[in-house]
mmCIF file of C-alpha atoms and ligand atoms in Angstrom:
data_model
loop_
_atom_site.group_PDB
_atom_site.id
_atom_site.type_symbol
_atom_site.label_atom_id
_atom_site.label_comp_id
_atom_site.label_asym_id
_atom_site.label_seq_id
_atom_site.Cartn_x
_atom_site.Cartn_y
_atom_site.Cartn_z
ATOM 1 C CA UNK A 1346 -14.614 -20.051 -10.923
ATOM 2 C CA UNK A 1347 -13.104 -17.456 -9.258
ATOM 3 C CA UNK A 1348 -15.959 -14.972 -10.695
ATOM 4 C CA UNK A 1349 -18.057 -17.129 -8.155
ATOM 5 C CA UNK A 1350 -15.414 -17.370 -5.203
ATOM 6 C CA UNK A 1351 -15.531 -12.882 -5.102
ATOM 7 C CA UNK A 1352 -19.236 -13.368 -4.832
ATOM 8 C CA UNK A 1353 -19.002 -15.899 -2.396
ATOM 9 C CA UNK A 1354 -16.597 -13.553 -0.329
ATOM 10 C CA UNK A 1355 -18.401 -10.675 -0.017
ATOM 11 C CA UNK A 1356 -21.513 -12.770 0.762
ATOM 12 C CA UNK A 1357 -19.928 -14.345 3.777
ATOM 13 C CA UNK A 1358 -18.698 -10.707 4.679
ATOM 14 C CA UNK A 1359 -22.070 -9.041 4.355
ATOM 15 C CA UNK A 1360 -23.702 -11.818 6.023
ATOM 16 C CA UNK A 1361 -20.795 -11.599 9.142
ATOM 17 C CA UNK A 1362 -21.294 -7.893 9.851
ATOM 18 C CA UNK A 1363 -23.881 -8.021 11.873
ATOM 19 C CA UNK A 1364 -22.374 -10.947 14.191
ATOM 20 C CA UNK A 1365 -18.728 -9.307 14.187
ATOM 21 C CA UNK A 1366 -20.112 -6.177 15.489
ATOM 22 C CA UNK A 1367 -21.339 -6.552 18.895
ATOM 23 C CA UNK A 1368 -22.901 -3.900 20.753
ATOM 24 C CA UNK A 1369 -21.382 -0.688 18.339
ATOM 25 C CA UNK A 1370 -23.015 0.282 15.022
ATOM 26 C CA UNK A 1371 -22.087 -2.479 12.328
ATOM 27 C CA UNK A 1372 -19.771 -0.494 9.679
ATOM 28 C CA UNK A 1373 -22.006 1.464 6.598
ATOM 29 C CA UNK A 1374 -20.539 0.972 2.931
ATOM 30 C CA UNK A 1375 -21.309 2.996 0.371
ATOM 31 C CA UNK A 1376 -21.054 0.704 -2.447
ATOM 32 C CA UNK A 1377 -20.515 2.186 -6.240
ATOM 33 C CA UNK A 1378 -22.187 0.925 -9.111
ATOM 34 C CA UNK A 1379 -18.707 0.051 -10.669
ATOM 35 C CA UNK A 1380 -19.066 -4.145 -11.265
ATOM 36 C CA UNK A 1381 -16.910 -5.372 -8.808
ATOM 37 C CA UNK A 1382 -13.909 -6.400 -10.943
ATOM 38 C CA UNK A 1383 -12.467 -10.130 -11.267
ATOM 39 C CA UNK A 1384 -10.015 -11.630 -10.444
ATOM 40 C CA UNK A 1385 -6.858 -11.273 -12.834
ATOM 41 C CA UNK A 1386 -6.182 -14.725 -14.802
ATOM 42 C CA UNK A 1387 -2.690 -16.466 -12.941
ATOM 43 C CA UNK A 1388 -1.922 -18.894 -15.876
ATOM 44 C CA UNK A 1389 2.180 -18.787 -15.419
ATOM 45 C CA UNK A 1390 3.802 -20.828 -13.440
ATOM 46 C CA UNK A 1391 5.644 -20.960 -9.863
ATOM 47 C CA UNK A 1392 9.774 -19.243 -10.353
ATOM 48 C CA UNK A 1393 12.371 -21.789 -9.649
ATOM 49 C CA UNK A 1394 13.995 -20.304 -6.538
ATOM 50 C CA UNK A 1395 17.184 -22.523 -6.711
ATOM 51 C CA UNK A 1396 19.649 -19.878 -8.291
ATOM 52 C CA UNK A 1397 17.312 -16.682 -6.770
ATOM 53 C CA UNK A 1398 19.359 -13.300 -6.616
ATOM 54 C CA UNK A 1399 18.581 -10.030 -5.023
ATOM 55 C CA UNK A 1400 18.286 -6.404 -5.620
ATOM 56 C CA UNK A 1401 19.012 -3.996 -3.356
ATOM 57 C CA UNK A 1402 20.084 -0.211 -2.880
ATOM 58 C CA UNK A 1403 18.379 2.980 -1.870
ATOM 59 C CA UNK A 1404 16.577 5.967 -2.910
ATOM 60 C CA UNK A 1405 17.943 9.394 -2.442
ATOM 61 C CA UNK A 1406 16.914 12.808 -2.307
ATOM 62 C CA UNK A 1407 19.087 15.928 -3.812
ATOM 63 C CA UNK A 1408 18.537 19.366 -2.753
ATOM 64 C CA UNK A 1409 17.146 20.911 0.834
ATOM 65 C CA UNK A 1410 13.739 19.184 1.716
ATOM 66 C CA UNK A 1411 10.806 21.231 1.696
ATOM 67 C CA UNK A 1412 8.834 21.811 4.688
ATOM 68 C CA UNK A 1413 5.879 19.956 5.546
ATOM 69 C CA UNK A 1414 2.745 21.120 6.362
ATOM 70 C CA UNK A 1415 1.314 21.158 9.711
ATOM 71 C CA UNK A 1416 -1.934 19.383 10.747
ATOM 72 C CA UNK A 1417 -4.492 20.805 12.934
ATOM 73 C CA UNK A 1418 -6.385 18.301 14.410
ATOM 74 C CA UNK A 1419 -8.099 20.664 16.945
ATOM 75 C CA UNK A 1420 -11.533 19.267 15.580
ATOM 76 C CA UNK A 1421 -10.680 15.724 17.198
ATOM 77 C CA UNK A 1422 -9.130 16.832 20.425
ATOM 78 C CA UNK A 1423 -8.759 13.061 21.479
ATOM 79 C CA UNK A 1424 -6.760 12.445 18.427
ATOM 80 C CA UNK A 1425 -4.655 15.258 19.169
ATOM 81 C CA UNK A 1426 -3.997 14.443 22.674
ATOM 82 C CA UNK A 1427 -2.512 11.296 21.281
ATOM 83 C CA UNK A 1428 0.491 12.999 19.457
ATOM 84 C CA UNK A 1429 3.775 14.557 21.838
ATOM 85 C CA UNK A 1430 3.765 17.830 19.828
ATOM 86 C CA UNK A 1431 2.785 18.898 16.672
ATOM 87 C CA UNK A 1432 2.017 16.937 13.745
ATOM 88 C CA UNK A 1433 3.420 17.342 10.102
ATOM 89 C CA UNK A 1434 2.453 16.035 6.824
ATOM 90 C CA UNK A 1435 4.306 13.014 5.906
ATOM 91 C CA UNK A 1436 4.386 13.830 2.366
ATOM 92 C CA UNK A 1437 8.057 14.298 1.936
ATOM 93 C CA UNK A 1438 9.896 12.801 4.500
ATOM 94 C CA UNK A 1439 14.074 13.088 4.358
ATOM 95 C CA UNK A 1440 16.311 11.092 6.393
ATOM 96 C CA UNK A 1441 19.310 11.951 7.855
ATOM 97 C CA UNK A 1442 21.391 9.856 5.327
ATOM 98 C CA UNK A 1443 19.809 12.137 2.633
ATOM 99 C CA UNK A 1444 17.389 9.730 1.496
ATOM 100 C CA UNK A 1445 13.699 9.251 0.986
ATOM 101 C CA UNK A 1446 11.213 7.480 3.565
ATOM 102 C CA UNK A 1447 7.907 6.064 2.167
ATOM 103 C CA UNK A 1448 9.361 5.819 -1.452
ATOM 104 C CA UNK A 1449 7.785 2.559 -2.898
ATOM 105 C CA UNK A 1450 9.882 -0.291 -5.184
ATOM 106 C CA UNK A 1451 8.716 -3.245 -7.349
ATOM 107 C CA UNK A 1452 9.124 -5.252 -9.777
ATOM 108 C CA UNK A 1453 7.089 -3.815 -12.732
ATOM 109 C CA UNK A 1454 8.042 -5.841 -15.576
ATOM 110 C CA UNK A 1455 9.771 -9.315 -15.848
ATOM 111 C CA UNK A 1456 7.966 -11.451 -14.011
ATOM 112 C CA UNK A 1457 4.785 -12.009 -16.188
ATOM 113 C CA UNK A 1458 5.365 -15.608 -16.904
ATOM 114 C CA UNK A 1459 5.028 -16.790 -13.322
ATOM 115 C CA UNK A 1460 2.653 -16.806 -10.779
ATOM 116 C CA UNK A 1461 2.855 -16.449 -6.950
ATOM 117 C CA UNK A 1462 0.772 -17.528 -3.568
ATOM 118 C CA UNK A 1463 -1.389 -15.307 -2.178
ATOM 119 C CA UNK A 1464 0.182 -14.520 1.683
ATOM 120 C CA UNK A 1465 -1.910 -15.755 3.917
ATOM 121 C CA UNK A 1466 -0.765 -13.693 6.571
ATOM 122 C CA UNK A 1467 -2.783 -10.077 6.286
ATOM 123 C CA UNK A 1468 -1.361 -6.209 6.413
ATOM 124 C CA UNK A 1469 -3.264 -4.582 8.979
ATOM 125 C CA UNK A 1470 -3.710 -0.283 8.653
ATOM 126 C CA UNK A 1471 -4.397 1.135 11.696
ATOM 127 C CA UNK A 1472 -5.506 4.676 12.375
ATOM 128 C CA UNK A 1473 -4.384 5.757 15.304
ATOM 129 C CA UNK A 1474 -4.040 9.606 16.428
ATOM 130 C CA UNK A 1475 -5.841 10.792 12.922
ATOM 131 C CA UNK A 1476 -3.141 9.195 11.402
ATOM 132 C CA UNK A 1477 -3.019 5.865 9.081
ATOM 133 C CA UNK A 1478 -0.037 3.784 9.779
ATOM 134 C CA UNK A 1479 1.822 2.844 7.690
ATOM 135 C CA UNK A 1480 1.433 5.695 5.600
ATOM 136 C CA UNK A 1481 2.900 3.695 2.131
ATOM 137 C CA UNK A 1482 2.398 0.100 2.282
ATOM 138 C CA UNK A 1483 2.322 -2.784 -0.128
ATOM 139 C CA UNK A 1484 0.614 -6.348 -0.289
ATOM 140 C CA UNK A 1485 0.000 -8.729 -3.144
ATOM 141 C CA UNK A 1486 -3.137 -8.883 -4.830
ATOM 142 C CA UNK A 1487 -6.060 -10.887 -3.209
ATOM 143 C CA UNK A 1488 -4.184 -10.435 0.396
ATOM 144 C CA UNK A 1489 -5.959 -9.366 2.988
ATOM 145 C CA UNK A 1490 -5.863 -5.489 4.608
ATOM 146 C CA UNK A 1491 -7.116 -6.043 8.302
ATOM 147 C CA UNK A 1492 -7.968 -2.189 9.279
ATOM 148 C CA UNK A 1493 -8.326 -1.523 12.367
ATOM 149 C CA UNK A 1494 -9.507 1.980 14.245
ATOM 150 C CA UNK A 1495 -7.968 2.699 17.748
ATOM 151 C CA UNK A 1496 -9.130 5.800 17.694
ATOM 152 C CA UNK A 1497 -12.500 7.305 20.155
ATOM 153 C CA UNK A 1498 -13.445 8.856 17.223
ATOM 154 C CA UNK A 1499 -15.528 7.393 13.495
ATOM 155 C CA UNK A 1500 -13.105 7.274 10.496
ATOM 156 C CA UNK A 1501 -14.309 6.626 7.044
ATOM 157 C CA UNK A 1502 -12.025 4.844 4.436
ATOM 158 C CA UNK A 1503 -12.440 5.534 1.420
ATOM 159 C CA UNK A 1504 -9.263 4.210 -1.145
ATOM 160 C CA UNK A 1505 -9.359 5.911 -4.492
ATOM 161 C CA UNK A 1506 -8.382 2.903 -7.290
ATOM 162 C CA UNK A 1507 -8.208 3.409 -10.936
ATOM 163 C CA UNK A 1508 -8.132 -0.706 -11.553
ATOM 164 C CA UNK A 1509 -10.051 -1.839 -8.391
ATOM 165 C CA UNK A 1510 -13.545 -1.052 -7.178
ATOM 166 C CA UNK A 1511 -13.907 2.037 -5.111
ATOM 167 C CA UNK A 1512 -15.422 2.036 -2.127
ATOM 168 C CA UNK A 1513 -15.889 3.599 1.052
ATOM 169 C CA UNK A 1514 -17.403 2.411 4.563
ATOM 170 C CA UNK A 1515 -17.540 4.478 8.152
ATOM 171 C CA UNK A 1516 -15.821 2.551 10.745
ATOM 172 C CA UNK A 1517 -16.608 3.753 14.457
ATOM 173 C CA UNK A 1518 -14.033 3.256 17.855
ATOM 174 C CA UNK A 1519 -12.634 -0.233 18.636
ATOM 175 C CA UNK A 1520 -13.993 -1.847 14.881
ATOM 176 C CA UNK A 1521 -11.901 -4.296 12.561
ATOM 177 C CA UNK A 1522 -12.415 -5.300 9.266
ATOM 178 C CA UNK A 1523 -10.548 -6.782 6.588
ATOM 179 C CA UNK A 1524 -10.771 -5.826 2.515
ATOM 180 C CA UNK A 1525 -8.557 -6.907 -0.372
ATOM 181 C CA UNK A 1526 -8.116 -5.762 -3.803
ATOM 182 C CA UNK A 1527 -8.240 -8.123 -6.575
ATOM 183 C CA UNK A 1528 -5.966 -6.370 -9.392
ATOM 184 C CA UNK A 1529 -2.696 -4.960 -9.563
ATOM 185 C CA UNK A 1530 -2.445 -1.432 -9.148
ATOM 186 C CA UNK A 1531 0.548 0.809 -8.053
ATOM 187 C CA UNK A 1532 -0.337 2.907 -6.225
ATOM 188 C CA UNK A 1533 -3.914 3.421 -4.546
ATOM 189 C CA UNK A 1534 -4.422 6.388 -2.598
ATOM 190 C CA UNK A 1535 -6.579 6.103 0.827
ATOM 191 C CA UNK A 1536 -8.592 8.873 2.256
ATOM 192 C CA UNK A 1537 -10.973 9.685 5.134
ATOM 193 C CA UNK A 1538 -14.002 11.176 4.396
ATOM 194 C CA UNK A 1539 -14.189 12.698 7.880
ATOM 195 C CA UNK A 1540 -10.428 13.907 8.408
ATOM 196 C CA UNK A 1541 -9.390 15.387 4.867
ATOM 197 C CA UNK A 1542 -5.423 15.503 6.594
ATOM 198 C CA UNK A 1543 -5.570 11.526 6.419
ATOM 199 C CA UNK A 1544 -3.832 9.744 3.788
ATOM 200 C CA UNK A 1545 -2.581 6.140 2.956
ATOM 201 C CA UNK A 1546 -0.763 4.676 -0.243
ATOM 202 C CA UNK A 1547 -1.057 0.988 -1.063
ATOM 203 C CA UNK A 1548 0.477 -0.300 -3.830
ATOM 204 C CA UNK A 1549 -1.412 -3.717 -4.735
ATOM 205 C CA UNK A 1550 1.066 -6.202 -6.203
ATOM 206 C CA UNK A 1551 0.880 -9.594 -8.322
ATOM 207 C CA UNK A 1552 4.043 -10.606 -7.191
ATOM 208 C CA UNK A 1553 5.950 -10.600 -3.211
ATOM 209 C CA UNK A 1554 8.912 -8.025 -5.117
ATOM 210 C CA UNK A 1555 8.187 -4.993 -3.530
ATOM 211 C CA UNK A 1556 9.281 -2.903 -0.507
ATOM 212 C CA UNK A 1557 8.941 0.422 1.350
ATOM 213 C CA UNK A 1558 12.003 2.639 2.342
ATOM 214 C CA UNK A 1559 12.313 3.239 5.386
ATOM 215 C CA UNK A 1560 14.547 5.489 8.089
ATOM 216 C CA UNK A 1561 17.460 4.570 5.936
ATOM 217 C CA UNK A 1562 15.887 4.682 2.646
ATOM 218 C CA UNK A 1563 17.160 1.514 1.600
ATOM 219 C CA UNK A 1564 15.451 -1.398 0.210
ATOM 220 C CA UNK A 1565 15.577 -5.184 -0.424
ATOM 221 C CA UNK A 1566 14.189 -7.477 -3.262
ATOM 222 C CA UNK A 1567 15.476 -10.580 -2.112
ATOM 223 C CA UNK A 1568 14.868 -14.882 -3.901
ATOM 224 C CA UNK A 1569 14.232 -12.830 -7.021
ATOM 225 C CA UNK A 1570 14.599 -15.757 -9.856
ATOM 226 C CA UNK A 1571 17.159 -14.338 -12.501
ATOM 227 C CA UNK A 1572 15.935 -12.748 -15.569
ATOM 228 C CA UNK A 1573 15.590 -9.343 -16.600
ATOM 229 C CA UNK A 1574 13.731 -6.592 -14.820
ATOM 230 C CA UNK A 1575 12.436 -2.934 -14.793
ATOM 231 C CA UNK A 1576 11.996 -1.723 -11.174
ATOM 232 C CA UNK A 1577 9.925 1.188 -11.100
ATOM 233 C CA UNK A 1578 10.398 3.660 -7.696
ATOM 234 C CA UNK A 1579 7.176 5.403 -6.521
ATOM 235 C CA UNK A 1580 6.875 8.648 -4.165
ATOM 236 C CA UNK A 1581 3.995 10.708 -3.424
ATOM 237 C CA UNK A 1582 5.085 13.743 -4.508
ATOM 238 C CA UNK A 1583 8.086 13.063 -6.928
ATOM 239 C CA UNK A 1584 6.361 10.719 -9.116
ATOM 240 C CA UNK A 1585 8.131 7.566 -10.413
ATOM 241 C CA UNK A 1586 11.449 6.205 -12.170
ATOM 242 C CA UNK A 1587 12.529 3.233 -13.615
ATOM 243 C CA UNK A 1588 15.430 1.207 -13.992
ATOM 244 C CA UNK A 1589 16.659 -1.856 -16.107
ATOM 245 C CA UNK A 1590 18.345 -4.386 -13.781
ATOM 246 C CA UNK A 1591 19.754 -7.746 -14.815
ATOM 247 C CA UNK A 1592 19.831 -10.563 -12.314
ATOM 248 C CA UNK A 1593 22.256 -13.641 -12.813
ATOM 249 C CA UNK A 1594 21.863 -17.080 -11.186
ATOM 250 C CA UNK A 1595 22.643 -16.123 -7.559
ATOM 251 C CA UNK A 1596 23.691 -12.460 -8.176
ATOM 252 C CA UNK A 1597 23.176 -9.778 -6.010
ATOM 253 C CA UNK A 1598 22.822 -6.215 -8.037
ATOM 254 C CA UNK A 1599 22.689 -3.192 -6.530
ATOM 255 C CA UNK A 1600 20.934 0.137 -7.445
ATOM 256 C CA UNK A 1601 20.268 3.737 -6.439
ATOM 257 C CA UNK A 1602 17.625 5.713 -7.526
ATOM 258 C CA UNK A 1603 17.389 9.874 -7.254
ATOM 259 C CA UNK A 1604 14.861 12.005 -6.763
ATOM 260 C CA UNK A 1605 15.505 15.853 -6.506
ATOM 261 C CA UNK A 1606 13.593 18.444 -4.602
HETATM 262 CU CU1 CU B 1374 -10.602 9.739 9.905
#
């Protein structure tokens, strides 16, 4: 059944291309021979939200942050003129409270037995100035990514999954279109075939317990039913941790996670 309803999808999206398109080129995929992969099986059933808890805390950094890398965009002089000054890698980012931007946190274990809605509402990834924005994003699995390219300038997207089918397709100025992937998978990294300096995270989740730290590094799991949970942190360049976290009927834990330089 939901074999057919993927096939069905990418049907109606193959079929729409040329109609969404207007006037510019319609968007070229490069397809791999990978079989697109199924649906995962959602057999558990919905969490009873009436005594939900919440974790929350932050991830910090120890030690003096490294420096990032600067990005020459001098081959895209329109993306360039976009940016105030120069531009840096955002591979390590450190905020002033001594904590990490762009560090991802879920729920990795402890909610197998239940099974969620699919948001209807999409993400969107733009790339605007060279750049994708967000940099490190999450969405549950089967929700849709509306990417969008503001840019005068072709970009080719081409995420890297491990559990997912690969894929990449050239998207030129002004164009939208929206992808989703299927199975979990923390994280997938996103490239451009044309700009090697671009680079995206998406962690695809089966569950709506994740978040993304931000200026403050903090971060929120909030109406999490109780029960017992490993929450896994992920950053790009320090890798992950875990932690065991116990959630009582209406609790609210908190936790901190480290990560030195
Ligand atoms: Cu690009």
């Amino acid at each position: 059944m939901l074999h057919h309803k993927f096939h069905l999808g990418l049907v109606l999206f193959l079929v729409s291309v040329p109609l969404a398109c207007g006037g510019g080129a319609p968007p070229t995929e490069e397809a791999s021979d990978q079989a697109p992969p199924t649906e995962e099986a959602s057999q558990g059933v919905a969490p009873d939200l009436s005594q939900a808890g919440a974790v929350s805390g932050k991830v910090n950094f120890q030690g003096e942050a490294p420096q990032m890398a600067r990005i020459r965009m001098g081959a895209e002089p329109d993306c360039e003129a976009k940016h105030d000054g120069p531009v840096y890698s955002q591979e390590v980012i450190v905020n002033d409270n001594g904590t990490l931007k762009n560090a991802f946190v879920w729920v990795k274990e402890g909610l197998e037995q239940y099974s969620f809605e699919t948001p209807s509402e999409p993400v969107t990834l733009a790339q605007d100035g060279c750049r994708y924005l967000p940099h490190v994003f999450g969405v549950q699995r089967g929700q849709e990514i509306k990417i969008t390219n503001g840019d005068p300038t072709t970009h080719n997207i081409h995420p890297l999954p491990q559990q997912n089918r690969e894929w990449n397709i050239s998207q030129s100025s002004g164009q939208e279109m929206t992808r989703s992937f299927p199975r979990q998978e923390v994280m997938i990294p996103v490239k451009c075939n044309i700009h090697p300096w671009m680079k995206a995270y998406v962690g695809v989740v089966s569950h709506p317990y994740f978040a993304v730290t931000g200026e403050d590094g903090s971060f929120e799991l909030k109406n999490l039913p109780p029960g017992d949970y490993t929450l896994q942190v992920w950053h790009e360049k320090y890798g992950t941790q875990e932690q065991q976290v116990t959630v009582a009927p209406q609790e609210s834990q908190e936790i901190e996670f480290s990560f030195e330089g």
